[in-house]
Amino acid sequence: MKKTVLVSGGAGFIGSHVTVELIEAGYDVVVADNFSNCDRTGYEGVKKITGRDDLPLEIVDFCDMAQVKALFAKYPIDAVIHFAAYKAVGESVAKPVMYYKNNLMSFLNVLEAAQDKGGCNVLFSSSATVYGEPEAVPVTEKTPRQPATSPYGNTKTMCEDILRDTVKASGGAVKGILLRYFNPIGAHPSALIGELPRGVPNNLVPYITQTAIGKRECLSIFGNDYPTPDGTCLRDYIDIVDLAKAHVFAVTRMMDGKMKENCEVFNIGTGRPLSVLELVTAFEKVNNLKLNYRFAPRRAGDVTAIWADPTLANTEMGWKATRSIEETLKAAWAWEKHLAGK
Ligand code: WQD
C-alpha cells in the first residue's frame, strides 16, 4: 500500500525538489501551498519531471486551522514535511510579528492536526541558522544552538522545541525528525525547477546567476576582511537534489520504524566548507564566463564560518551528499538560462 506524504509549502524551491524525489521513490504526494511566496512554476515543473499530471494540489493557508483540518480529513496522510514558512532573514528583522505569527501558527496547526488524527510522522525543515556563530566548526548535532540573530532564525529554533515537546507529550504517536539544512543551492538537472526568489535575491547563488544573465549589474561580495583564508565567509553549500533526497531517507526512516528516538535531528550538509570567492570562481570556471563582482562592506548578521559534520546523517540514514559544486553550479546556471528562455 503506497504511503502518502503531505508537503506543506510544496510549490517552493525546496518543497518542489523534495516532491520530485518522493514521487520517484514511490510515495503518493499531496502538494499544499498558498502561493504567497512563489508562483506555479515549481508545481508545473514537478508534473513535467515526474509525468504525474494528476499530482494533487491543495491551496491551503496553514494559519487557518479549518483549512488544515479539512486537508487532513481529505487525504490518508502518513507523514508531513513542513516547509510552509516565510524565510527572508532581513524581512523578518523588519516584520517580526508577521514572521512569528505565520511561521509558528502554520506549524502549530499542522501539529494539532497530526495529534487529532492520533499520530503522524512529522519532518520539520530546520536550518543551520540555529547554530548562530558556532564556537567550533564543523558543527555536529550536539553543537549548542546559539540565540538566533533574526526572528526568522528564532522561528526555526522555536519550531524545533515545539516539535520535541509535541513528540514527548504524544508518547511517540507523533514522531519527529528535524533536518538542519546548511546552504541549499542549485536546481534540478532538468532545468524545469529551481530557485525563484521574488524581487532582489538575498541569497548568494541566485544573485550570481542573475548577474551572469544580466538581470543584475554587479554581485557585491559582502566582506573580504573576515578571518578566513581568502577573507570571505565560509559556508556549506549543499546541492538541492542531494538535500531533497535526504528527505526521502528521513521519511522512509520514520515509516519503516527505524528511528532510535521519537524525535531526531540531522545536519544535512556536505561537510565541505567553501568561501564566497571560491564559489564565484567555480561558477565562472564551470560555466566558462566572467562574473561582474566587487568587494563590499560586510552584511550585518553574517556568520564568518559554518559548515556541517554530516556523519550522523551518513551513518544513521545512509544519506550522503554526492553532487560536486561544479555540477550544482552548472545546474544553477542552466536554470537561470531556462528562466530567460535561453
Ligand atoms: C551566503 C554567503 C553572504 C549574497 C541564509 C539563511 C539560511 C538559509 C540560507 C533560508 C554569505 C554572501 C550573499 C550576496 C554575498 N535561508 N553573499 N553577496 O546568509 O549563509 O544563509 O540563507 O532557508 O537560514 O540564514 O546565505 O546565500 O544569503 O549568504 O556576498 O549578494 O554569501 O555574505 O557570506 P546565508 P546567503
Coordinates of C-alpha atoms and ligand atoms in Angstrom, one line a residue:
M1 CA 0.0 0.0 0.0
K2 CA 1.5 3.3 -1.1
K3 CA 2.2 5.8 1.7
T4 CA 1.0 9.4 1.4
V5 CA 3.2 12.4 2.3
L6 CA 1.8 15.9 2.7
V7 CA 4.3 18.5 1.6
S8 CA 3.3 21.9 3.0
G9 CA 4.9 24.7 1.0
G10 CA 5.4 22.1 -1.7
A11 CA 5.4 24.5 -4.5
G12 CA 8.5 26.3 -3.3
F13 CA 12.2 25.9 -4.0
I14 CA 12.9 23.0 -1.6
G15 CA 9.4 21.7 -1.5
S16 CA 9.2 21.1 -5.2
H17 CA 12.5 19.3 -5.4
V18 CA 11.5 17.1 -2.4
T19 CA 8.2 16.3 -4.1
V20 CA 10.0 15.0 -7.2
E21 CA 12.2 12.7 -5.1
L22 CA 9.3 11.4 -3.1
I23 CA 7.3 10.6 -6.2
E24 CA 10.3 8.9 -7.8
A25 CA 10.8 6.9 -4.6
G26 CA 7.2 5.6 -4.9
Y27 CA 5.4 7.8 -2.4
D28 CA 2.0 9.4 -3.1
V29 CA 2.4 13.1 -2.5
V30 CA -0.1 15.9 -1.8
V31 CA 1.3 19.4 -2.5
A32 CA -0.2 22.1 -0.3
D33 CA 0.7 25.7 -0.8
N34 CA -0.9 29.2 -0.6
F35 CA 1.4 30.6 -3.3
S36 CA 2.2 33.6 -1.0
N37 CA 5.9 33.2 -1.8
C38 CA 6.1 31.5 -5.1
D39 CA 4.1 31.0 -8.4
R40 CA 3.1 27.8 -10.0
T41 CA 6.3 27.3 -11.9
G42 CA 7.6 24.8 -9.3
Y43 CA 4.4 22.7 -9.2
E44 CA 4.1 22.7 -13.1
G45 CA 7.7 21.7 -13.3
V46 CA 7.3 18.8 -10.9
K47 CA 4.4 17.5 -13.0
K48 CA 6.6 17.6 -16.1
I49 CA 9.6 15.9 -14.5
T50 CA 7.5 13.1 -12.9
G51 CA 4.8 12.8 -15.6
R52 CA 2.3 13.0 -12.7
D53 CA -0.3 15.3 -14.3
D54 CA -2.7 14.2 -11.5
L55 CA -0.4 15.4 -8.7
P56 CA -2.8 16.6 -6.0
L57 CA -2.5 20.3 -5.3
E58 CA -4.4 22.0 -2.4
I59 CA -4.4 25.7 -1.9
V60 CA -4.1 26.0 1.8
D61 CA -3.3 28.8 4.3
F62 CA -1.8 26.8 7.1
C63 CA -2.5 29.6 9.5
D64 CA -6.2 28.7 9.0
M65 CA -6.9 25.6 11.2
A66 CA -10.2 24.9 9.4
Q67 CA -8.3 24.5 6.1
V68 CA -5.7 22.3 7.8
K69 CA -8.3 20.1 9.4
A70 CA -10.1 19.7 6.0
L71 CA -6.8 18.8 4.4
F72 CA -6.1 16.0 7.0
A73 CA -9.7 14.7 6.6
K74 CA -9.4 14.6 2.8
Y75 CA -6.2 12.5 2.5
P76 CA -4.7 9.5 4.3
I77 CA -1.6 11.4 5.5
D78 CA 1.1 9.1 6.8
A79 CA 3.8 11.9 7.0
V80 CA 4.0 15.6 6.7
I81 CA 7.0 17.5 5.6
H82 CA 6.6 21.1 6.7
F83 CA 8.1 23.8 4.6
A84 CA 5.3 26.4 4.7
A85 CA 7.0 29.5 6.2
Y86 CA 8.4 32.9 5.4
K87 CA 12.2 32.7 5.0
A88 CA 13.8 36.1 4.3
V89 CA 16.2 36.9 7.1
G90 CA 16.2 40.6 6.5
E91 CA 12.5 40.9 6.1
S92 CA 12.0 39.0 9.4
V93 CA 14.0 41.7 11.2
A94 CA 11.7 44.4 9.8
K95 CA 8.5 42.4 10.3
P96 CA 8.9 40.2 13.4
V97 CA 5.2 39.9 14.2
M98 CA 4.4 38.7 10.6
Y99 CA 7.1 36.1 10.8
Y100 CA 6.3 34.7 14.3
K101 CA 2.6 34.7 13.5
N102 CA 3.0 32.9 10.2
N103 CA 5.8 30.5 10.9
L104 CA 4.7 29.4 14.3
M105 CA 0.9 29.3 13.7
S106 CA 1.3 27.3 10.5
F107 CA 3.4 24.7 12.2
L108 CA 1.2 24.6 15.4
N109 CA -1.8 23.9 13.2
V110 CA 0.0 21.0 11.4
L111 CA 1.0 19.5 14.8
E112 CA -2.6 19.9 16.2
A113 CA -3.9 18.1 13.1
A114 CA -1.3 15.4 13.5
Q115 CA -2.3 14.9 17.1
D116 CA -6.0 14.9 16.3
K117 CA -5.6 12.1 13.8
G118 CA -4.0 10.0 16.6
G119 CA -0.4 10.4 15.4
C120 CA 1.7 11.1 12.4
N121 CA 5.3 11.4 11.2
V122 CA 6.4 15.0 11.1
L123 CA 9.5 16.2 9.3
F124 CA 10.5 19.8 10.0
S125 CA 12.6 22.0 7.7
S126 CA 15.1 23.4 10.1
S127 CA 18.3 25.4 9.4
A128 CA 21.9 25.7 10.4
T129 CA 21.0 29.2 11.4
V130 CA 20.1 27.7 14.8
Y131 CA 23.8 27.3 15.4
G132 CA 24.4 31.1 15.0
E133 CA 28.2 31.8 15.0
P134 CA 29.3 28.3 16.2
E135 CA 32.2 28.1 18.8
A136 CA 33.8 25.4 16.7
V137 CA 33.4 24.1 13.1
P138 CA 32.4 21.7 11.7
V139 CA 29.2 21.6 13.7
T140 CA 27.6 18.4 14.8
E141 CA 24.1 17.9 16.0
K142 CA 25.4 18.3 19.6
T143 CA 26.9 21.7 18.9
P144 CA 25.0 24.1 21.2
R145 CA 22.4 26.2 19.4
Q146 CA 23.0 29.9 19.8
P147 CA 20.5 32.7 20.3
A148 CA 19.1 33.4 16.8
T149 CA 20.3 36.6 15.0
S150 CA 16.9 37.1 13.4
P151 CA 13.3 36.4 14.0
Y152 CA 13.4 34.1 11.0
G153 CA 16.1 32.1 12.7
N154 CA 14.3 32.2 16.0
T155 CA 11.2 30.7 14.5
K156 CA 13.4 27.7 13.4
T157 CA 14.7 27.3 16.9
M158 CA 11.2 27.6 18.4
C159 CA 9.6 25.1 16.0
E160 CA 12.4 22.6 16.8
D161 CA 11.4 22.9 20.5
I162 CA 7.7 22.8 19.7
L163 CA 8.1 19.6 17.8
R164 CA 10.2 18.0 20.5
D165 CA 7.6 18.9 23.2
T166 CA 4.8 17.6 21.0
V167 CA 6.5 14.3 20.3
K168 CA 7.2 13.8 24.0
A169 CA 3.7 14.6 25.0
S170 CA 2.3 12.2 22.4
G171 CA 4.1 9.2 23.9
G172 CA 5.5 8.5 20.4
A173 CA 2.2 8.7 18.5
V174 CA 3.7 11.8 16.8
K175 CA 7.3 11.1 15.6
G176 CA 9.6 13.9 14.5
I177 CA 12.7 14.4 12.5
L178 CA 14.5 17.8 12.3
L179 CA 16.6 18.4 9.3
R180 CA 19.1 21.3 9.7
Y181 CA 19.9 22.4 6.2
F182 CA 23.1 24.3 5.5
N183 CA 23.1 26.4 2.3
P184 CA 20.7 24.8 -0.3
I185 CA 21.8 25.8 -3.8
G186 CA 21.4 24.7 -7.4
A187 CA 18.5 23.3 -9.4
H188 CA 17.0 20.1 -10.8
P189 CA 19.2 18.8 -13.7
S190 CA 16.1 19.0 -16.0
A191 CA 16.2 22.9 -15.5
L192 CA 12.4 22.7 -15.1
I193 CA 12.5 23.6 -11.4
G194 CA 14.9 25.7 -9.3
E195 CA 15.3 28.7 -7.0
L196 CA 12.8 31.5 -7.9
P197 CA 13.4 34.3 -5.4
R198 CA 10.9 37.2 -5.5
G199 CA 12.5 40.6 -6.1
V200 CA 16.1 41.1 -5.4
P201 CA 17.7 37.8 -4.2
N202 CA 19.0 37.7 -0.7
N203 CA 20.9 34.5 -1.2
L204 CA 24.3 34.3 -3.0
V205 CA 23.7 31.8 -5.8
P206 CA 20.6 33.3 -7.3
Y207 CA 22.3 36.7 -7.2
I208 CA 25.3 35.2 -9.0
T209 CA 23.1 33.7 -11.8
Q210 CA 21.0 36.8 -12.2
T211 CA 24.2 38.9 -12.5
A212 CA 25.6 36.4 -15.1
I213 CA 22.4 36.6 -17.1
G214 CA 22.3 40.4 -17.0
K215 CA 19.4 40.9 -14.7
R216 CA 21.7 42.4 -12.0
E217 CA 24.5 44.8 -12.7
C218 CA 27.1 43.5 -10.3
L219 CA 27.5 41.0 -7.5
S220 CA 28.6 42.6 -4.2
I221 CA 30.7 40.2 -2.1
F222 CA 29.8 41.2 1.4
G223 CA 33.2 41.5 3.1
N224 CA 36.6 40.2 2.2
D225 CA 38.2 41.1 5.6
Y226 CA 37.0 38.1 7.6
P227 CA 39.5 35.9 9.4
T228 CA 39.3 33.2 6.7
P229 CA 41.9 32.1 4.1
D230 CA 40.7 34.5 1.4
G231 CA 38.8 36.9 3.6
T232 CA 35.3 35.9 2.5
C233 CA 32.8 33.9 4.6
L234 CA 32.8 30.1 4.6
R235 CA 29.6 28.1 4.1
D236 CA 28.5 24.5 3.4
Y237 CA 26.7 24.7 0.1
I238 CA 24.5 21.7 -0.5
D239 CA 23.0 20.7 -3.8
I240 CA 19.2 21.0 -3.7
V241 CA 18.8 17.5 -5.2
D242 CA 21.1 16.0 -2.5
L243 CA 19.1 17.9 0.0
A244 CA 15.8 16.7 -1.4
K245 CA 17.0 13.1 -1.3
A246 CA 17.8 13.5 2.4
H247 CA 14.0 14.0 3.0
V248 CA 13.2 10.7 1.3
F249 CA 15.7 8.9 3.6
A250 CA 14.2 10.7 6.6
V251 CA 10.6 9.9 5.8
T252 CA 11.4 6.3 5.0
R253 CA 13.3 6.0 8.3
M254 CA 10.1 7.2 10.1
M255 CA 7.8 5.0 8.0
D256 CA 10.0 1.9 8.4
G257 CA 10.2 2.3 12.2
K258 CA 14.0 2.7 12.1
M259 CA 14.2 5.7 14.4
K260 CA 16.2 5.3 17.6
E261 CA 14.4 8.1 19.4
N262 CA 10.9 9.6 18.7
C263 CA 12.5 12.9 17.8
E264 CA 15.8 13.0 15.9
V265 CA 17.9 15.8 14.4
F266 CA 20.3 15.6 11.5
N267 CA 22.7 18.1 9.9
I268 CA 22.2 18.0 6.1
G269 CA 25.4 19.4 4.6
T270 CA 28.3 18.3 2.6
G271 CA 31.0 18.7 5.3
R272 CA 32.9 20.8 2.7
P273 CA 33.5 24.5 3.5
L274 CA 33.6 26.8 0.6
S275 CA 34.3 30.6 0.6
V276 CA 32.2 33.1 -1.3
L277 CA 35.1 33.8 -3.6
E278 CA 35.8 30.1 -4.2
L279 CA 32.2 29.7 -5.2
V280 CA 32.2 32.7 -7.5
T281 CA 35.4 31.4 -9.1
A282 CA 34.0 27.9 -9.5
F283 CA 30.9 29.3 -11.1
E284 CA 32.9 31.3 -13.7
K285 CA 35.2 28.3 -14.5
V286 CA 32.5 25.6 -14.9
N287 CA 30.2 27.9 -16.9
N288 CA 33.1 29.5 -18.8
L289 CA 32.1 33.1 -18.1
K290 CA 33.4 36.2 -16.3
L291 CA 31.2 37.4 -13.5
N292 CA 31.0 41.1 -12.7
Y293 CA 31.6 41.4 -8.9
R294 CA 33.1 43.8 -6.4
F295 CA 34.0 43.6 -2.7
A296 CA 31.6 45.5 -0.5
P297 CA 31.3 46.0 3.3
R298 CA 30.2 43.1 5.5
R299 CA 26.5 42.3 5.7
A300 CA 25.1 42.7 9.3
G301 CA 24.3 39.3 10.9
D302 CA 26.5 37.2 8.7
V303 CA 28.3 34.4 10.3
T304 CA 32.1 34.1 9.5
A305 CA 32.2 30.4 9.0
I306 CA 29.9 27.5 9.4
W307 CA 29.9 24.0 7.8
A308 CA 28.4 20.6 8.8
D309 CA 29.8 17.4 10.2
P310 CA 27.2 15.2 8.3
T311 CA 28.5 12.0 9.9
L312 CA 25.2 11.2 11.7
A313 CA 23.1 11.5 8.6
N314 CA 25.6 9.5 6.7
T315 CA 25.8 6.6 9.2
E316 CA 22.3 6.6 10.6
M317 CA 20.2 7.4 7.5
G318 CA 22.7 6.2 4.9
W319 CA 22.3 9.6 3.2
K320 CA 25.4 11.4 1.7
A321 CA 25.7 14.5 -0.5
T322 CA 27.1 13.2 -3.8
R323 CA 27.0 16.1 -6.2
S324 CA 30.1 18.2 -6.9
I325 CA 29.9 22.0 -6.6
E326 CA 30.7 22.2 -10.3
E327 CA 27.6 20.0 -11.1
T328 CA 25.5 22.2 -8.8
L329 CA 26.7 25.5 -10.3
K330 CA 26.2 24.2 -13.8
A331 CA 22.6 23.3 -13.0
A332 CA 22.0 26.7 -11.3
W333 CA 23.2 28.4 -14.5
A334 CA 21.1 26.1 -16.8
W335 CA 18.0 27.0 -14.7
E336 CA 18.7 30.8 -14.9
K337 CA 19.0 30.4 -18.7
H338 CA 15.8 28.4 -18.8
L339 CA 14.0 31.2 -17.0
A340 CA 15.4 33.7 -19.5
G341 CA 14.1 31.5 -22.3
K342 CA 17.6 30.7 -23.5
Ligands
WQD1 C1 25.9 33.2 1.9 C2 27.2 34.0 1.8 C3 26.9 36.3 2.4 C4 24.6 37.4 -1.1 C5 20.7 32.2 4.7 C6 19.8 31.9 5.9 C7 19.7 30.4 6.0 C8 19.1 29.9 4.7 C9 20.1 30.2 3.6 C10 16.7 30.1 4.2 C11 27.3 35.0 3.0 C12 27.4 36.1 0.9 C13 25.3 36.7 -0.2 C14 25.2 38.4 -1.9 C15 27.3 37.9 -0.8 N1 17.9 30.6 4.4 N2 26.6 36.9 0.0 N3 26.6 38.6 -1.7 O1 23.2 34.0 4.9 O2 24.5 31.8 4.8 O3 22.0 31.7 5.0 O4 20.2 31.6 3.5 O5 16.4 29.0 4.3 O6 18.8 30.1 7.0 O7 20.5 32.3 7.1 O8 23.1 32.5 2.8 O9 23.3 33.0 0.4 O10 22.5 34.8 1.9 O11 24.8 34.1 2.0 O12 28.5 38.1 -0.6 O13 24.6 39.1 -2.8 O14 27.2 34.8 0.6 O15 27.6 37.4 3.0 O16 28.7 35.1 3.4 P1 23.3 32.6 4.4 P2 23.3 33.6 1.7

